[in-house]
XYZ file of C-alpha atoms in Angstrom:
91
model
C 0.000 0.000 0.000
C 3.068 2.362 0.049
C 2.492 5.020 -1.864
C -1.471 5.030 -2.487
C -2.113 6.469 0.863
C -1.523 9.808 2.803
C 0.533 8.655 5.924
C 2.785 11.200 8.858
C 5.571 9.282 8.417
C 7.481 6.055 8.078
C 7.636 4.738 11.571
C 10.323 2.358 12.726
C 10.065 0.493 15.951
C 8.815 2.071 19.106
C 12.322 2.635 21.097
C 12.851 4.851 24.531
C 15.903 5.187 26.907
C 15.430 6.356 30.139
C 17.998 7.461 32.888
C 16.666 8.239 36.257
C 17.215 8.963 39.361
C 16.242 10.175 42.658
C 15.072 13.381 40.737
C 13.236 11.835 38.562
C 9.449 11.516 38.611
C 8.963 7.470 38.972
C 5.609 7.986 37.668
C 6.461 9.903 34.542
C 8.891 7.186 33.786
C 6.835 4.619 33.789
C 3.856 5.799 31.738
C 6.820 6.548 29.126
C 7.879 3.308 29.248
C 4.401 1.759 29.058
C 3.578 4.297 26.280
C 6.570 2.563 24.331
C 5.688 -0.380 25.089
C 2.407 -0.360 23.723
C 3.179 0.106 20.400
C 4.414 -3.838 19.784
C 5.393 -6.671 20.962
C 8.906 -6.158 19.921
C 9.111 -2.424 21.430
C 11.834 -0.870 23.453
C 11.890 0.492 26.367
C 14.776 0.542 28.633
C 15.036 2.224 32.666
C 18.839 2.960 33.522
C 19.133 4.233 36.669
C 21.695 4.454 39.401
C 19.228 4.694 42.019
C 17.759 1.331 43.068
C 14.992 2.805 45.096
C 13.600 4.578 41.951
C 13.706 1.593 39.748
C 11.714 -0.279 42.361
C 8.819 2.689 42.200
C 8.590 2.556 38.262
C 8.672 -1.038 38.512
C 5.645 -0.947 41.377
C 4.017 1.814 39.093
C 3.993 -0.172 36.063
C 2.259 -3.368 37.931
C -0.251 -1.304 39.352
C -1.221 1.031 35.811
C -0.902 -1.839 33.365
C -4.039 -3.762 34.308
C -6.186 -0.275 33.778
C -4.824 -0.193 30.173
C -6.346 -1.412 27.079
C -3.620 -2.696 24.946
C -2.123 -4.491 28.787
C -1.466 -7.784 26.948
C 0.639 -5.991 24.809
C 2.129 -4.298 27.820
C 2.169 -7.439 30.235
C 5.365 -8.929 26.706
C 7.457 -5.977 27.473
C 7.230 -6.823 31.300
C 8.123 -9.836 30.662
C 11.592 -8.908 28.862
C 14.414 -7.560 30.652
C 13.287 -3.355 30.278
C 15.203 -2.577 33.524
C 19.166 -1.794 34.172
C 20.357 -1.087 37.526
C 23.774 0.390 38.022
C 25.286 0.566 41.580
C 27.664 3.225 40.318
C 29.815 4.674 37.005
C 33.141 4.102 36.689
């Protein structure tokens, strides 16, 4: 159908990085993850954070939102995949 339709754009896979930390809004982060992840079973969506405290909220956050979501199933792959990187510190 390329080409015989009006279309935005030519969208790749759905991909987001996130680094957070004790500044960062765990809630924010984690309906940007789950807005990634929504978009496919193969989506993206990665948490790097330095802060182990903050990966547990978004991770909490994320178990509580996805059930209220309509495309959870979709949502409930991604969980399922490893989305979260904890760093105790940079070298």
């Amino acid at each position: 159908m390329f080409g015989l339709g009006g279309i935005d754009l030519i969208a790749g896979p759905s991909e987001i990085l996130i680094i957070g930390d004790d500044h960062t809004d765990p809630h924010s982060t984690a309906l940007d993850l789950m807005a990634q992840a929504e978009h496919d079973e193969e989506a993206c969506s990665i948490l790097v954070s330095l802060d182990l405290e903050f990966s547990k909220k978004v991770e909490e956050i994320i178990g509580n939102e996805v059930e209220k979501l309509q495309r959870k199933d979709i949502i409930k792959e991604f969980l399922f995949k490893k989305w979260l990187y904890y760093q105790s510190k940079l070298n």
